[in-house]
Amino acid sequence: MKRYDKPMTIAEMKAVKDSDIDFSDIPEADANFWASAKLRMPDRPKTATNVRYDSDMLEWFKAQGKGYQSRMNAVLRSFYEAHTSQTKR
């Protein structure tokens, strides 16, 4: 694995292959993780934006009923908080 210890340009980042990245320190978010995951709905102001999602993922969230966008936001916030808290340690 190649080490990337310094900031990279956008062109350098685009040239990196997944096989060049060491993911060994990132725990797998497997079925056991999601079975015990708790959904927390944040109560914060939202910003409107235009994003693109995989069709199957979007349809799955929509199939869960009203509030699917808030649930998608909650999942993203959970991921964000888990990773920003690791950075602060």
mmCIF file of N, CA, C and O in Angstrom:
data_model
loop_
_atom_site.group_PDB
_atom_site.id
_atom_site.type_symbol
_atom_site.label_atom_id
_atom_site.label_comp_id
_atom_site.label_asym_id
_atom_site.label_seq_id
_atom_site.Cartn_x
_atom_site.Cartn_y
_atom_site.Cartn_z
ATOM 1 N N MET A 1 0.832 -1.183 0.000
ATOM 2 C CA MET A 1 0.000 0.000 0.000
ATOM 3 C C MET A 1 0.880 1.250 0.000
ATOM 4 O O MET A 1 1.853 1.332 0.721
ATOM 5 N N LYS A 2 0.473 2.190 -0.788
ATOM 6 C CA LYS A 2 1.171 3.460 -0.845
ATOM 7 C C LYS A 2 0.639 4.363 0.264
ATOM 8 O O LYS A 2 -0.547 4.377 0.549
ATOM 9 N N ARG A 3 1.511 5.099 0.915
ATOM 10 C CA ARG A 3 1.088 6.018 1.978
ATOM 11 C C ARG A 3 0.866 7.403 1.386
ATOM 12 O O ARG A 3 1.613 7.851 0.536
ATOM 13 N N TYR A 4 -0.180 8.041 1.856
ATOM 14 C CA TYR A 4 -0.501 9.398 1.423
ATOM 15 C C TYR A 4 -0.458 10.283 2.658
ATOM 16 O O TYR A 4 -1.441 10.414 3.374
ATOM 17 N N ASP A 5 0.709 10.856 2.935
ATOM 18 C CA ASP A 5 0.905 11.620 4.162
ATOM 19 C C ASP A 5 0.757 13.128 3.980
ATOM 20 O O ASP A 5 0.762 13.857 4.947
ATOM 21 N N LYS A 6 0.670 13.573 2.743
ATOM 22 C CA LYS A 6 0.576 15.012 2.514
ATOM 23 C C LYS A 6 -0.706 15.310 1.751
ATOM 24 O O LYS A 6 -1.281 14.427 1.102
ATOM 25 N N PRO A 7 -1.186 16.542 1.824
ATOM 26 C CA PRO A 7 -2.387 16.900 1.079
ATOM 27 C C PRO A 7 -2.179 16.649 -0.418
ATOM 28 O O PRO A 7 -1.075 16.800 -0.945
ATOM 29 N N MET A 8 -3.249 16.250 -1.078
ATOM 30 C CA MET A 8 -3.172 15.927 -2.499
ATOM 31 C C MET A 8 -4.028 16.893 -3.299
ATOM 32 O O MET A 8 -5.022 17.422 -2.801
ATOM 33 N N THR A 9 -3.646 17.080 -4.550
ATOM 34 C CA THR A 9 -4.462 17.885 -5.456
ATOM 35 C C THR A 9 -5.646 17.037 -5.917
ATOM 36 O O THR A 9 -5.639 15.808 -5.762
ATOM 37 N N ILE A 10 -6.636 17.673 -6.507
ATOM 38 C CA ILE A 10 -7.794 16.947 -7.038
ATOM 39 C C ILE A 10 -7.330 15.932 -8.082
ATOM 40 O O ILE A 10 -7.783 14.786 -8.093
ATOM 41 N N ALA A 11 -6.411 16.323 -8.937
ATOM 42 C CA ALA A 11 -5.907 15.405 -9.972
ATOM 43 C C ALA A 11 -5.228 14.193 -9.349
ATOM 44 O O ALA A 11 -5.412 13.062 -9.814
ATOM 45 N N GLU A 12 -4.458 14.417 -8.284
ATOM 46 C CA GLU A 12 -3.803 13.301 -7.603
ATOM 47 C C GLU A 12 -4.826 12.370 -6.962
ATOM 48 O O GLU A 12 -4.695 11.154 -7.017
ATOM 49 N N MET A 13 -5.874 12.948 -6.349
ATOM 50 C CA MET A 13 -6.906 12.125 -5.722
ATOM 51 C C MET A 13 -7.632 11.272 -6.759
ATOM 52 O O MET A 13 -7.919 10.102 -6.514
ATOM 53 N N LYS A 14 -7.939 11.856 -7.906
ATOM 54 C CA LYS A 14 -8.641 11.119 -8.960
ATOM 55 C C LYS A 14 -7.798 9.967 -9.490
ATOM 56 O O LYS A 14 -8.335 8.970 -9.968
ATOM 57 N N ALA A 15 -6.475 10.091 -9.402
ATOM 58 C CA ALA A 15 -5.585 9.059 -9.917
ATOM 59 C C ALA A 15 -5.417 7.878 -8.958
ATOM 60 O O ALA A 15 -4.938 6.822 -9.352
ATOM 61 N N VAL A 16 -5.822 8.046 -7.702
ATOM 62 C CA VAL A 16 -5.675 6.980 -6.707
ATOM 63 C C VAL A 16 -6.717 5.896 -6.958
ATOM 64 O O VAL A 16 -7.909 6.178 -7.100
ATOM 65 N N LYS A 17 -6.287 4.656 -7.000
ATOM 66 C CA LYS A 17 -7.192 3.514 -7.156
ATOM 67 C C LYS A 17 -7.597 3.016 -5.778
ATOM 68 O O LYS A 17 -6.838 3.118 -4.819
ATOM 69 N N ASP A 18 -8.815 2.450 -5.678
ATOM 70 C CA ASP A 18 -9.264 1.892 -4.399
ATOM 71 C C ASP A 18 -8.266 0.881 -3.859
ATOM 72 O O ASP A 18 -8.042 0.796 -2.649
ATOM 73 N N SER A 19 -7.654 0.115 -4.746
ATOM 74 C CA SER A 19 -6.703 -0.913 -4.309
ATOM 75 C C SER A 19 -5.438 -0.305 -3.695
ATOM 76 O O SER A 19 -4.688 -0.997 -3.019
ATOM 77 N N ASP A 20 -5.222 0.990 -3.911
ATOM 78 C CA ASP A 20 -4.057 1.671 -3.337
ATOM 79 C C ASP A 20 -4.327 2.210 -1.931
ATOM 80 O O ASP A 20 -3.429 2.689 -1.267
ATOM 81 N N ILE A 21 -5.567 2.149 -1.486
ATOM 82 C CA ILE A 21 -5.945 2.740 -0.199
ATOM 83 C C ILE A 21 -6.020 1.664 0.871
ATOM 84 O O ILE A 21 -6.599 0.607 0.662
ATOM 85 N N ASP A 22 -5.421 1.938 2.012
ATOM 86 C CA ASP A 22 -5.444 1.004 3.133
ATOM 87 C C ASP A 22 -6.678 1.285 3.994
ATOM 88 O O ASP A 22 -6.771 2.291 4.673
ATOM 89 N N PHE A 23 -7.662 0.390 3.924
ATOM 90 C CA PHE A 23 -8.894 0.527 4.687
ATOM 91 C C PHE A 23 -8.864 -0.324 5.957
ATOM 92 O O PHE A 23 -9.879 -0.471 6.635
ATOM 93 N N SER A 24 -7.731 -0.891 6.311
ATOM 94 C CA SER A 24 -7.652 -1.871 7.396
ATOM 95 C C SER A 24 -8.045 -1.302 8.767
ATOM 96 O O SER A 24 -8.449 -2.060 9.642
ATOM 97 N N ASP A 25 -7.943 0.007 8.958
ATOM 98 C CA ASP A 25 -8.285 0.581 10.259
ATOM 99 C C ASP A 25 -9.740 1.037 10.343
ATOM 100 O O ASP A 25 -10.170 1.603 11.339
ATOM 101 N N ILE A 26 -10.524 0.751 9.298
ATOM 102 C CA ILE A 26 -11.928 1.137 9.281
ATOM 103 C C ILE A 26 -12.778 -0.107 9.530
ATOM 104 O O ILE A 26 -12.735 -1.055 8.757
ATOM 105 N N PRO A 27 -13.549 -0.128 10.610
ATOM 106 C CA PRO A 27 -14.361 -1.318 10.892
ATOM 107 C C PRO A 27 -15.449 -1.512 9.850
ATOM 108 O O PRO A 27 -15.979 -0.541 9.303
ATOM 109 N N GLU A 28 -15.774 -2.757 9.587
ATOM 110 C CA GLU A 28 -16.812 -3.104 8.626
ATOM 111 C C GLU A 28 -18.185 -2.757 9.189
ATOM 112 O O GLU A 28 -18.489 -3.068 10.334
ATOM 113 N N ALA A 29 -19.000 -2.086 8.400
ATOM 114 C CA ALA A 29 -20.379 -1.787 8.810
ATOM 115 C C ALA A 29 -21.252 -2.922 8.284
ATOM 116 O O ALA A 29 -21.997 -2.775 7.326
ATOM 117 N N ASP A 30 -21.152 -4.068 8.942
ATOM 118 C CA ASP A 30 -21.848 -5.271 8.492
ATOM 119 C C ASP A 30 -23.257 -5.344 9.078
ATOM 120 O O ASP A 30 -23.729 -4.414 9.728
ATOM 121 N N ALA A 31 -23.929 -6.454 8.860
ATOM 122 C CA ALA A 31 -25.310 -6.628 9.331
ATOM 123 C C ALA A 31 -25.412 -6.470 10.849
ATOM 124 O O ALA A 31 -26.398 -5.929 11.363
ATOM 125 N N ASN A 32 -24.416 -6.932 11.595
ATOM 126 C CA ASN A 32 -24.437 -6.797 13.058
ATOM 127 C C ASN A 32 -24.422 -5.332 13.484
ATOM 128 O O ASN A 32 -25.091 -4.940 14.424
ATOM 129 N N PHE A 33 -23.631 -4.526 12.782
ATOM 130 C CA PHE A 33 -23.577 -3.096 13.081
ATOM 131 C C PHE A 33 -24.951 -2.461 12.884
ATOM 132 O O PHE A 33 -25.470 -1.764 13.746
ATOM 133 N N TRP A 34 -25.552 -2.723 11.718
ATOM 134 C CA TRP A 34 -26.831 -2.090 11.397
ATOM 135 C C TRP A 34 -27.973 -2.654 12.227
ATOM 136 O O TRP A 34 -28.959 -1.953 12.478
ATOM 137 N N ALA A 35 -27.860 -3.897 12.690
ATOM 138 C CA ALA A 35 -28.924 -4.493 13.509
ATOM 139 C C ALA A 35 -29.085 -3.745 14.833
ATOM 140 O O ALA A 35 -30.186 -3.653 15.380
ATOM 141 N N SER A 36 -27.997 -3.205 15.355
ATOM 142 C CA SER A 36 -28.064 -2.499 16.637
ATOM 143 C C SER A 36 -27.977 -0.977 16.490
ATOM 144 O O SER A 36 -27.967 -0.263 17.485
ATOM 145 N N ALA A 37 -27.929 -0.486 15.234
ATOM 146 C CA ALA A 37 -27.838 0.964 15.003
ATOM 147 C C ALA A 37 -29.137 1.642 15.417
ATOM 148 O O ALA A 37 -30.219 1.093 15.251
ATOM 149 N N LYS A 38 -29.020 2.808 15.993
ATOM 150 C CA LYS A 38 -30.182 3.577 16.406
ATOM 151 C C LYS A 38 -30.275 4.823 15.536
ATOM 152 O O LYS A 38 -29.286 5.516 15.325
ATOM 153 N N LEU A 39 -31.454 5.097 15.048
ATOM 154 C CA LEU A 39 -31.684 6.256 14.209
ATOM 155 C C LEU A 39 -32.008 7.454 15.087
ATOM 156 O O LEU A 39 -32.956 7.415 15.877
ATOM 157 N N ARG A 40 -31.189 8.483 14.986
ATOM 158 C CA ARG A 40 -31.427 9.728 15.723
ATOM 159 C C ARG A 40 -31.794 10.798 14.718
ATOM 160 O O ARG A 40 -31.038 11.078 13.800
ATOM 161 N N MET A 41 -32.945 11.393 14.885
ATOM 162 C CA MET A 41 -33.398 12.430 13.973
ATOM 163 C C MET A 41 -32.935 13.790 14.490
ATOM 164 O O MET A 41 -33.399 14.247 15.542
ATOM 165 N N PRO A 42 -31.996 14.425 13.810
ATOM 166 C CA PRO A 42 -31.491 15.721 14.282
ATOM 167 C C PRO A 42 -32.560 16.805 14.156
ATOM 168 O O PRO A 42 -33.411 16.758 13.281
ATOM 169 N N ASP A 43 -32.497 17.749 15.060
ATOM 170 C CA ASP A 43 -33.429 18.871 15.059
ATOM 171 C C ASP A 43 -32.620 20.137 14.801
ATOM 172 O O ASP A 43 -32.359 20.919 15.709
ATOM 173 N N ARG A 44 -32.207 20.279 13.549
ATOM 174 C CA ARG A 44 -31.379 21.423 13.167
ATOM 175 C C ARG A 44 -31.915 22.014 11.876
ATOM 176 O O ARG A 44 -32.587 21.325 11.118
ATOM 177 N N PRO A 45 -31.556 23.245 11.564
ATOM 178 C CA PRO A 45 -31.972 23.821 10.278
ATOM 179 C C PRO A 45 -31.355 23.022 9.119
ATOM 180 O O PRO A 45 -30.246 22.503 9.228
ATOM 181 N N LYS A 46 -32.083 22.940 8.030
ATOM 182 C CA LYS A 46 -31.606 22.218 6.858
ATOM 183 C C LYS A 46 -31.244 23.208 5.750
ATOM 184 O O LYS A 46 -31.752 24.329 5.706
ATOM 185 N N THR A 47 -30.386 22.770 4.848
ATOM 186 C CA THR A 47 -30.029 23.549 3.672
ATOM 187 C C THR A 47 -30.480 22.778 2.441
ATOM 188 O O THR A 47 -30.160 21.592 2.305
ATOM 189 N N ALA A 48 -31.234 23.415 1.569
ATOM 190 C CA ALA A 48 -31.681 22.757 0.340
ATOM 191 C C ALA A 48 -30.488 22.566 -0.592
ATOM 192 O O ALA A 48 -29.625 23.440 -0.720
ATOM 193 N N THR A 49 -30.443 21.396 -1.226
ATOM 194 C CA THR A 49 -29.354 21.094 -2.146
ATOM 195 C C THR A 49 -29.851 20.101 -3.188
ATOM 196 O O THR A 49 -30.914 19.494 -3.027
ATOM 197 N N ASN A 50 -29.087 19.920 -4.233
ATOM 198 C CA ASN A 50 -29.416 18.956 -5.272
ATOM 199 C C ASN A 50 -28.357 17.860 -5.227
ATOM 200 O O ASN A 50 -27.176 18.147 -5.388
ATOM 201 N N VAL A 51 -28.764 16.632 -4.944
ATOM 202 C CA VAL A 51 -27.824 15.519 -4.853
ATOM 203 C C VAL A 51 -28.286 14.369 -5.732
ATOM 204 O O VAL A 51 -29.446 14.309 -6.143
ATOM 205 N N ARG A 52 -27.392 13.428 -5.995
ATOM 206 C CA ARG A 52 -27.724 12.246 -6.777
ATOM 207 C C ARG A 52 -27.453 11.016 -5.920
ATOM 208 O O ARG A 52 -26.417 10.920 -5.282
ATOM 209 N N TYR A 53 -28.420 10.087 -5.919
ATOM 210 C CA TYR A 53 -28.300 8.852 -5.164
ATOM 211 C C TYR A 53 -28.486 7.674 -6.116
ATOM 212 O O TYR A 53 -29.137 7.812 -7.154
ATOM 213 N N ASP A 54 -27.990 6.531 -5.725
ATOM 214 C CA ASP A 54 -28.277 5.312 -6.470
ATOM 215 C C ASP A 54 -29.780 5.076 -6.402
ATOM 216 O O ASP A 54 -30.393 5.217 -5.336
ATOM 217 N N SER A 55 -30.377 4.705 -7.532
ATOM 218 C CA SER A 55 -31.835 4.538 -7.612
ATOM 219 C C SER A 55 -32.369 3.539 -6.604
ATOM 220 O O SER A 55 -33.396 3.784 -5.960
ATOM 221 N N ASP A 56 -31.673 2.407 -6.447
ATOM 222 C CA ASP A 56 -32.181 1.379 -5.539
ATOM 223 C C ASP A 56 -32.172 1.856 -4.096
ATOM 224 O O ASP A 56 -33.099 1.589 -3.333
ATOM 225 N N MET A 57 -31.152 2.617 -3.733
ATOM 226 C CA MET A 57 -31.074 3.130 -2.369
ATOM 227 C C MET A 57 -32.189 4.153 -2.118
ATOM 228 O O MET A 57 -32.880 4.104 -1.098
ATOM 229 N N LEU A 58 -32.388 5.055 -3.064
ATOM 230 C CA LEU A 58 -33.426 6.063 -2.906
ATOM 231 C C LEU A 58 -34.804 5.415 -2.816
ATOM 232 O O LEU A 58 -35.613 5.778 -1.958
ATOM 233 N N GLU A 59 -35.076 4.441 -3.665
ATOM 234 C CA GLU A 59 -36.369 3.757 -3.636
ATOM 235 C C GLU A 59 -36.578 3.038 -2.301
ATOM 236 O O GLU A 59 -37.682 3.020 -1.763
ATOM 237 N N TRP A 60 -35.517 2.463 -1.752
ATOM 238 C CA TRP A 60 -35.636 1.784 -0.458
ATOM 239 C C TRP A 60 -36.026 2.770 0.633
ATOM 240 O O TRP A 60 -36.925 2.515 1.430
ATOM 241 N N PHE A 61 -35.352 3.926 0.671
ATOM 242 C CA PHE A 61 -35.694 4.928 1.678
ATOM 243 C C PHE A 61 -37.128 5.427 1.475
ATOM 244 O O PHE A 61 -37.884 5.575 2.429
ATOM 245 N N LYS A 62 -37.525 5.671 0.228
ATOM 246 C CA LYS A 62 -38.890 6.130 -0.042
ATOM 247 C C LYS A 62 -39.919 5.093 0.403
ATOM 248 O O LYS A 62 -40.987 5.444 0.897
ATOM 249 N N ALA A 63 -39.594 3.820 0.229
ATOM 250 C CA ALA A 63 -40.519 2.743 0.605
ATOM 251 C C ALA A 63 -40.746 2.695 2.117
ATOM 252 O O ALA A 63 -41.730 2.101 2.572
ATOM 253 N N GLN A 64 -39.877 3.334 2.889
ATOM 254 C CA GLN A 64 -40.029 3.351 4.347
ATOM 255 C C GLN A 64 -41.107 4.333 4.780
ATOM 256 O O GLN A 64 -41.499 4.365 5.939
ATOM 257 N N GLY A 65 -41.587 5.151 3.839
ATOM 258 C CA GLY A 65 -42.688 6.059 4.139
ATOM 259 C C GLY A 65 -42.269 7.513 4.270
ATOM 260 O O GLY A 65 -41.129 7.895 3.997
ATOM 261 N N LYS A 66 -43.230 8.305 4.707
ATOM 262 C CA LYS A 66 -43.043 9.743 4.869
ATOM 263 C C LYS A 66 -41.835 10.026 5.757
ATOM 264 O O LYS A 66 -41.597 9.330 6.729
ATOM 265 N N GLY A 67 -41.089 11.069 5.390
ATOM 266 C CA GLY A 67 -39.919 11.457 6.170
ATOM 267 C C GLY A 67 -38.637 10.785 5.704
ATOM 268 O O GLY A 67 -37.629 10.822 6.402
ATOM 269 N N TYR A 68 -38.666 10.193 4.506
ATOM 270 C CA TYR A 68 -37.478 9.462 4.047
ATOM 271 C C TYR A 68 -36.258 10.362 3.919
ATOM 272 O O TYR A 68 -35.140 9.946 4.198
ATOM 273 N N GLN A 69 -36.446 11.619 3.515
ATOM 274 C CA GLN A 69 -35.296 12.517 3.388
ATOM 275 C C GLN A 69 -34.682 12.819 4.753
ATOM 276 O O GLN A 69 -33.458 12.883 4.894
ATOM 277 N N SER A 70 -35.521 12.971 5.767
ATOM 278 C CA SER A 70 -35.007 13.193 7.122
ATOM 279 C C SER A 70 -34.258 11.969 7.620
ATOM 280 O O SER A 70 -33.242 12.088 8.305
ATOM 281 N N ARG A 71 -34.757 10.774 7.285
ATOM 282 C CA ARG A 71 -34.044 9.552 7.687
ATOM 283 C C ARG A 71 -32.705 9.446 6.967
ATOM 284 O O ARG A 71 -31.705 9.043 7.561
ATOM 285 N N MET A 72 -32.684 9.801 5.690
ATOM 286 C CA MET A 72 -31.412 9.789 4.955
ATOM 287 C C MET A 72 -30.428 10.761 5.601
ATOM 288 O O MET A 72 -29.245 10.445 5.771
ATOM 289 N N ASN A 73 -30.922 11.934 5.987
ATOM 290 C CA ASN A 73 -30.072 12.912 6.660
ATOM 291 C C ASN A 73 -29.554 12.356 7.983
ATOM 292 O O ASN A 73 -28.381 12.552 8.332
ATOM 293 N N ALA A 74 -30.426 11.652 8.720
ATOM 294 C CA ALA A 74 -30.018 11.088 10.011
ATOM 295 C C ALA A 74 -28.915 10.048 9.836
ATOM 296 O O ALA A 74 -27.970 9.981 10.627
ATOM 297 N N VAL A 75 -29.018 9.232 8.782
ATOM 298 C CA VAL A 75 -27.976 8.238 8.513
ATOM 299 C C VAL A 75 -26.657 8.939 8.177
ATOM 300 O O VAL A 75 -25.598 8.576 8.699
ATOM 301 N N LEU A 76 -26.716 9.957 7.334
ATOM 302 C CA LEU A 76 -25.500 10.705 6.994
ATOM 303 C C LEU A 76 -24.908 11.393 8.223
ATOM 304 O O LEU A 76 -23.696 11.408 8.424
ATOM 305 N N ARG A 77 -25.769 11.960 9.084
ATOM 306 C CA ARG A 77 -25.282 12.625 10.302
ATOM 307 C C ARG A 77 -24.597 11.625 11.218
ATOM 308 O O ARG A 77 -23.547 11.912 11.804
ATOM 309 N N SER A 78 -25.166 10.439 11.352
ATOM 310 C CA SER A 78 -24.562 9.406 12.183
ATOM 311 C C SER A 78 -23.160 9.068 11.684
ATOM 312 O O SER A 78 -22.206 8.970 12.459
ATOM 313 N N PHE A 79 -23.023 8.893 10.376
ATOM 314 C CA PHE A 79 -21.722 8.606 9.769
ATOM 315 C C PHE A 79 -20.755 9.772 10.021
ATOM 316 O O PHE A 79 -19.619 9.581 10.445
ATOM 317 N N TYR A 80 -21.236 10.992 9.799
ATOM 318 C CA TYR A 80 -20.438 12.191 10.015
ATOM 319 C C TYR A 80 -19.950 12.290 11.465
ATOM 320 O O TYR A 80 -18.761 12.507 11.721
ATOM 321 N N GLU A 81 -20.869 12.111 12.413
ATOM 322 C CA GLU A 81 -20.500 12.226 13.824
ATOM 323 C C GLU A 81 -19.516 11.137 14.236
ATOM 324 O O GLU A 81 -18.593 11.387 15.009
ATOM 325 N N ALA A 82 -19.696 9.933 13.717
ATOM 326 C CA ALA A 82 -18.776 8.846 14.049
ATOM 327 C C ALA A 82 -17.374 9.159 13.558
ATOM 328 O O ALA A 82 -16.390 8.873 14.231
ATOM 329 N N HIS A 83 -17.278 9.759 12.397
ATOM 330 C CA HIS A 83 -15.957 10.029 11.824
ATOM 331 C C HIS A 83 -15.341 11.318 12.328
ATOM 332 O O HIS A 83 -14.131 11.417 12.446
ATOM 333 N N THR A 84 -16.146 12.331 12.634
ATOM 334 C CA THR A 84 -15.562 13.560 13.175
ATOM 335 C C THR A 84 -15.133 13.363 14.620
ATOM 336 O O THR A 84 -14.165 13.964 15.054
ATOM 337 N N SER A 85 -15.819 12.488 15.362
ATOM 338 C CA SER A 85 -15.402 12.246 16.748
ATOM 339 C C SER A 85 -14.085 11.472 16.781
ATOM 340 O O SER A 85 -13.286 11.640 17.687
ATOM 341 N N GLN A 86 -13.828 10.631 15.780
ATOM 342 C CA GLN A 86 -12.554 9.909 15.708
ATOM 343 C C GLN A 86 -11.420 10.881 15.437
ATOM 344 O O GLN A 86 -10.328 10.744 15.974
ATOM 345 N N THR A 87 -11.681 11.898 14.625
ATOM 346 C CA THR A 87 -10.661 12.899 14.290
ATOM 347 C C THR A 87 -10.285 13.725 15.509
ATOM 348 O O THR A 87 -9.154 14.117 15.666
ATOM 349 N N LYS A 88 -11.243 13.975 16.406
ATOM 350 C CA LYS A 88 -11.013 14.816 17.575
ATOM 351 C C LYS A 88 -10.294 14.104 18.705
ATOM 352 O O LYS A 88 -9.900 14.707 19.663
ATOM 353 N N ARG A 89 -10.147 12.776 18.590
ATOM 354 C CA ARG A 89 -9.513 12.010 19.680
ATOM 355 C C ARG A 89 -8.048 12.242 19.737
ATOM 356 O O ARG A 89 -7.332 12.532 18.899
#
